[in-house]
Short mmCIF file of C-alpha atoms in Angstrom, two decimals:
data_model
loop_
_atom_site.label_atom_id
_atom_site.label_comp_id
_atom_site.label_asym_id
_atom_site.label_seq_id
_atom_site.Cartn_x
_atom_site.Cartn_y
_atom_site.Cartn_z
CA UNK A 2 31.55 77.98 64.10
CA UNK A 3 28.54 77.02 65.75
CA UNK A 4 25.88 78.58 64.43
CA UNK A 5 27.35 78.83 60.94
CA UNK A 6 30.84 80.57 60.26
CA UNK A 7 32.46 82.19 57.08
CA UNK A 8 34.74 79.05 56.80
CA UNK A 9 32.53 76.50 58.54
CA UNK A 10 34.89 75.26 61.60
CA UNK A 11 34.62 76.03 64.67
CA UNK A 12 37.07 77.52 67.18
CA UNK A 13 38.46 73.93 68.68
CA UNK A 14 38.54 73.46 64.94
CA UNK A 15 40.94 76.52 63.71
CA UNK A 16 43.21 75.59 66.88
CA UNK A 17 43.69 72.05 65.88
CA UNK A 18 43.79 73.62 62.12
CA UNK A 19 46.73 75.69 63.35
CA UNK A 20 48.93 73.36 65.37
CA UNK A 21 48.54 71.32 62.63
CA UNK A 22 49.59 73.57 59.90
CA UNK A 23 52.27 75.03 62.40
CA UNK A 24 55.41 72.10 61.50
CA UNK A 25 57.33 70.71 63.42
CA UNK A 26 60.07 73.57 63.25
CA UNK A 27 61.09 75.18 66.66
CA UNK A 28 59.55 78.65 64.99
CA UNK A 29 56.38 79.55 63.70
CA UNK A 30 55.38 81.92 61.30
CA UNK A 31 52.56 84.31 61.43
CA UNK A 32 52.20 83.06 57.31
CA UNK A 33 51.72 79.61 58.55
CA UNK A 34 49.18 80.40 61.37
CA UNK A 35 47.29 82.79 58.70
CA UNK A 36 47.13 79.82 56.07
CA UNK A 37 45.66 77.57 58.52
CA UNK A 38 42.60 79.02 59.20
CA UNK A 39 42.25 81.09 55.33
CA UNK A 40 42.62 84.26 53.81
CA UNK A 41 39.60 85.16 52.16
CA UNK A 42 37.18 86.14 54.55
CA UNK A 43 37.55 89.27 57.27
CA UNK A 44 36.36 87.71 60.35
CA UNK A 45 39.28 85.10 60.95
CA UNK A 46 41.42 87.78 59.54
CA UNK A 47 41.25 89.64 62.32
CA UNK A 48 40.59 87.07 64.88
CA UNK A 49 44.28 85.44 64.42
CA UNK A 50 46.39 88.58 64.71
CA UNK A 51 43.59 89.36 67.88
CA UNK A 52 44.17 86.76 69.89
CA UNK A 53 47.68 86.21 68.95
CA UNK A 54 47.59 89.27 70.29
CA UNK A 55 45.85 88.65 73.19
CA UNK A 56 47.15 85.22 73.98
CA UNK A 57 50.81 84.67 76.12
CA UNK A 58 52.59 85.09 71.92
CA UNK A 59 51.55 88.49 72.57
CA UNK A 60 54.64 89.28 75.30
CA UNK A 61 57.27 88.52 72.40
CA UNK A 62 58.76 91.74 71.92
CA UNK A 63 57.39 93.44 68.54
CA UNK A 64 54.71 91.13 68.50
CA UNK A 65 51.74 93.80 68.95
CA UNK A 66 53.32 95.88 66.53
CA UNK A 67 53.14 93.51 64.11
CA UNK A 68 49.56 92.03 65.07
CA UNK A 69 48.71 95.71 65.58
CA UNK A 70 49.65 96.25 61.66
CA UNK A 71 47.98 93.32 60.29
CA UNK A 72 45.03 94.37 62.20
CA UNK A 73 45.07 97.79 60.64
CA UNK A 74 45.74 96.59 57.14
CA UNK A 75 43.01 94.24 56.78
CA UNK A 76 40.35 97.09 58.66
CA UNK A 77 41.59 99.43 56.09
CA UNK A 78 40.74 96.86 53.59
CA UNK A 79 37.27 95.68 54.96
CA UNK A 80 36.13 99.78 55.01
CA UNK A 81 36.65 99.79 51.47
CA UNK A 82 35.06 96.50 50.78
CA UNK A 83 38.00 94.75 49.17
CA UNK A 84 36.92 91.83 48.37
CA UNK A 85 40.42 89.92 48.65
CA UNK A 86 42.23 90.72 51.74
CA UNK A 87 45.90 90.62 51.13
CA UNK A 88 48.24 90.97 54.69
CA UNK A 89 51.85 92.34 53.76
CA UNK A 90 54.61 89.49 52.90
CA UNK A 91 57.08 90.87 55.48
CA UNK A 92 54.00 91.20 58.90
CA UNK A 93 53.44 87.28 57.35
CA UNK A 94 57.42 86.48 57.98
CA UNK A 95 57.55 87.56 61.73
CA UNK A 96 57.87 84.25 63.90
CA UNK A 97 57.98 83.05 67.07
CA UNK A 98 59.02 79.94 69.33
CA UNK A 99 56.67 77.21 68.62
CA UNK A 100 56.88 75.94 72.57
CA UNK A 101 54.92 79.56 73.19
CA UNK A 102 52.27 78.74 70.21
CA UNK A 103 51.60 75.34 72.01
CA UNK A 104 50.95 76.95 75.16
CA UNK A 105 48.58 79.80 73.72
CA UNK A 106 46.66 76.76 72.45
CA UNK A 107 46.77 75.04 75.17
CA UNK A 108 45.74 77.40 77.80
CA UNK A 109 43.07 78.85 75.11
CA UNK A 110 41.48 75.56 74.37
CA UNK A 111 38.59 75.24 77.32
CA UNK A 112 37.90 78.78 76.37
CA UNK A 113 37.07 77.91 72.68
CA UNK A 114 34.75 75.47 73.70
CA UNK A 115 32.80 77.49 75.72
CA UNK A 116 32.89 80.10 73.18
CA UNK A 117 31.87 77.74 70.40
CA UNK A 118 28.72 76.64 72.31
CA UNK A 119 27.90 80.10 73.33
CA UNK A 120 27.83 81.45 69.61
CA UNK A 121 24.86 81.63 66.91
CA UNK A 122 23.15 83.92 64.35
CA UNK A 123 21.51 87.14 66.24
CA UNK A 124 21.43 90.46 65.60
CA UNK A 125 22.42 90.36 62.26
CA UNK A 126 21.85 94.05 61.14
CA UNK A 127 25.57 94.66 62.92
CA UNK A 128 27.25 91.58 61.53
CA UNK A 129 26.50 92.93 57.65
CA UNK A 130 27.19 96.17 55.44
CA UNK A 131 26.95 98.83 56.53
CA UNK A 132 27.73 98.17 59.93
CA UNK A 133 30.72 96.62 58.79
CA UNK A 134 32.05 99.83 58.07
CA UNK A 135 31.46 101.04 60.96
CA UNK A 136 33.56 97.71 62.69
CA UNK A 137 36.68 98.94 60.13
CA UNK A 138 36.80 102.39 61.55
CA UNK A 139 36.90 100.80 65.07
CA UNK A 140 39.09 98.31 64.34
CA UNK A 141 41.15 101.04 62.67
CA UNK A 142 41.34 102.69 65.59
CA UNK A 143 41.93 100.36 67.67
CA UNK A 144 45.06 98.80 65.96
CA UNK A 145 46.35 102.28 66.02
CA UNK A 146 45.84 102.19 69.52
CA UNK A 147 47.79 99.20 70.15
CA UNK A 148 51.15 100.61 69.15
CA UNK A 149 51.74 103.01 71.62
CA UNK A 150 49.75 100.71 74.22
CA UNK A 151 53.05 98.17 73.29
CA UNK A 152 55.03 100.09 75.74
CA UNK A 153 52.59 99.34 78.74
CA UNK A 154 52.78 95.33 79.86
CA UNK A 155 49.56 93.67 78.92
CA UNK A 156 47.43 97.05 77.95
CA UNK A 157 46.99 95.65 74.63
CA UNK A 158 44.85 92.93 75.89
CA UNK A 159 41.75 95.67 75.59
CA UNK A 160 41.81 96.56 72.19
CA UNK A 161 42.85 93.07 71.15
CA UNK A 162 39.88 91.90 72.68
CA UNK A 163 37.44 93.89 71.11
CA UNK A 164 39.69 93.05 68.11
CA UNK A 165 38.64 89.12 68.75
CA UNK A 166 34.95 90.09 69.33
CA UNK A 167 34.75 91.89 66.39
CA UNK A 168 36.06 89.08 64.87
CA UNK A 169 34.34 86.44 66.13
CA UNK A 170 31.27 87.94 65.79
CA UNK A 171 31.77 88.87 61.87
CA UNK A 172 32.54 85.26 61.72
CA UNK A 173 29.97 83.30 63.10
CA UNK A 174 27.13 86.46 62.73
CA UNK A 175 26.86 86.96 66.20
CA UNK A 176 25.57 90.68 66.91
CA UNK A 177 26.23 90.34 70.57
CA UNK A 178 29.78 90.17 70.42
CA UNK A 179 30.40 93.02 67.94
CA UNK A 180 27.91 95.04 70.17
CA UNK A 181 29.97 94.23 73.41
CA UNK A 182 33.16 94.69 71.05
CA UNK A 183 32.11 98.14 70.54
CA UNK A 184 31.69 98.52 74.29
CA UNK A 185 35.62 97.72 75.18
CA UNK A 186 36.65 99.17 72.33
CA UNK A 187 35.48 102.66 74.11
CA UNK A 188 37.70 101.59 77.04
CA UNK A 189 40.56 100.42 74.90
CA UNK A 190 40.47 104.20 73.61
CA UNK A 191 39.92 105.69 77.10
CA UNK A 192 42.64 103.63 78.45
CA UNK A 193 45.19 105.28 75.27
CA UNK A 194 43.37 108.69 76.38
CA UNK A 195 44.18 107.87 80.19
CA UNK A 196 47.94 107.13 79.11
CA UNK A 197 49.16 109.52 76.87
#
């Protein structure tokens, strides 16, 4: 991303990445989408099952349960410093219609490239260990969140967001996002404390 990124693309990048890793088939795979932007660093980890999440692929029924899961998995992974993320096989074989993919992307793309000029090194200190850990038990808690938030149209677009800030900001080093991150994550959890 600009700025400097774990895997050195950009977001306009990853999408074009994605649609071109996606096939041609009329479904896609969460396994495809995950091998198009990598699987060894945390940041687009978590940003793929975030803004799948967030994105229109997120109103396919089951879909934030299984983002949700990923989300957890890998945050349970990056509190104990694993230092090869591995996503369960069977999260990696849910798919969707490609027609919704190419609309995600489509809709998402003018809000990359704003994002991708608005990001750069800053604030550091939260972007590295130990604040990390402290990102993990968030994003723990906020993929926990997102399960019984599934039964509430669109009320997973809070944590998921804070899911993609994290995310983004891990990525490209960017303190300011996981700072404002943290700040919806607190409403994500009010929200769950509001609805149950």
């Amino acid at each position: 991303m600009s700025g400097g990124s774990e895997n050195g693309r950009d977001l306009e990048e990853l999408m074009d990445a994605i649609l071109a890793d996606s096939g041609s088939s009329d479904e896609v795979s969460l396994a495809q989408i995950m091998q198009a932007v990598g699987t060894r660093a945390y940041g687009p980890l978590l940003l793929v099952p975030g803004l799948v999440a967030l994105a229109p692929t997120g109103a396919v029924p089951g879909m934030s349960i299984v983002t949700g899961t990923i989300i957890f998995v890998v945050a349970i992974q990056l509190l104990f410093g694993r230092n090869e993320p591995w996503i369960p096989k069977r999260a990696l074989e849910f798919s969707f219609s490609r027609d919704t993919l190419l609309s995600a992307l489509e809709r998402g793309r003018p809000y990359a490239r704003r994002i991708d000029n608005f990001l750069k090194p800053s604030f550091t200190q939260v972007t590295d260990f130990p604040a990390t850990r402290i990102i993990a038990i968030v994003a723990i808690a906020l993929a926990l969140s997102m399960f019984p938030l599934a039964l509430v149209p669109f009320a997973v677009a809070i944590p998921s967001s804070a899911i993609v800030l994290f995310a983004l900001g891990l990525t490209a080093r960017d303190g300011r996002l996981i700072i404002a991150g943290f700040i919806l994550a607190a409403l994500a959890l009010a929200l769950i404390l509001y609805t149950v």
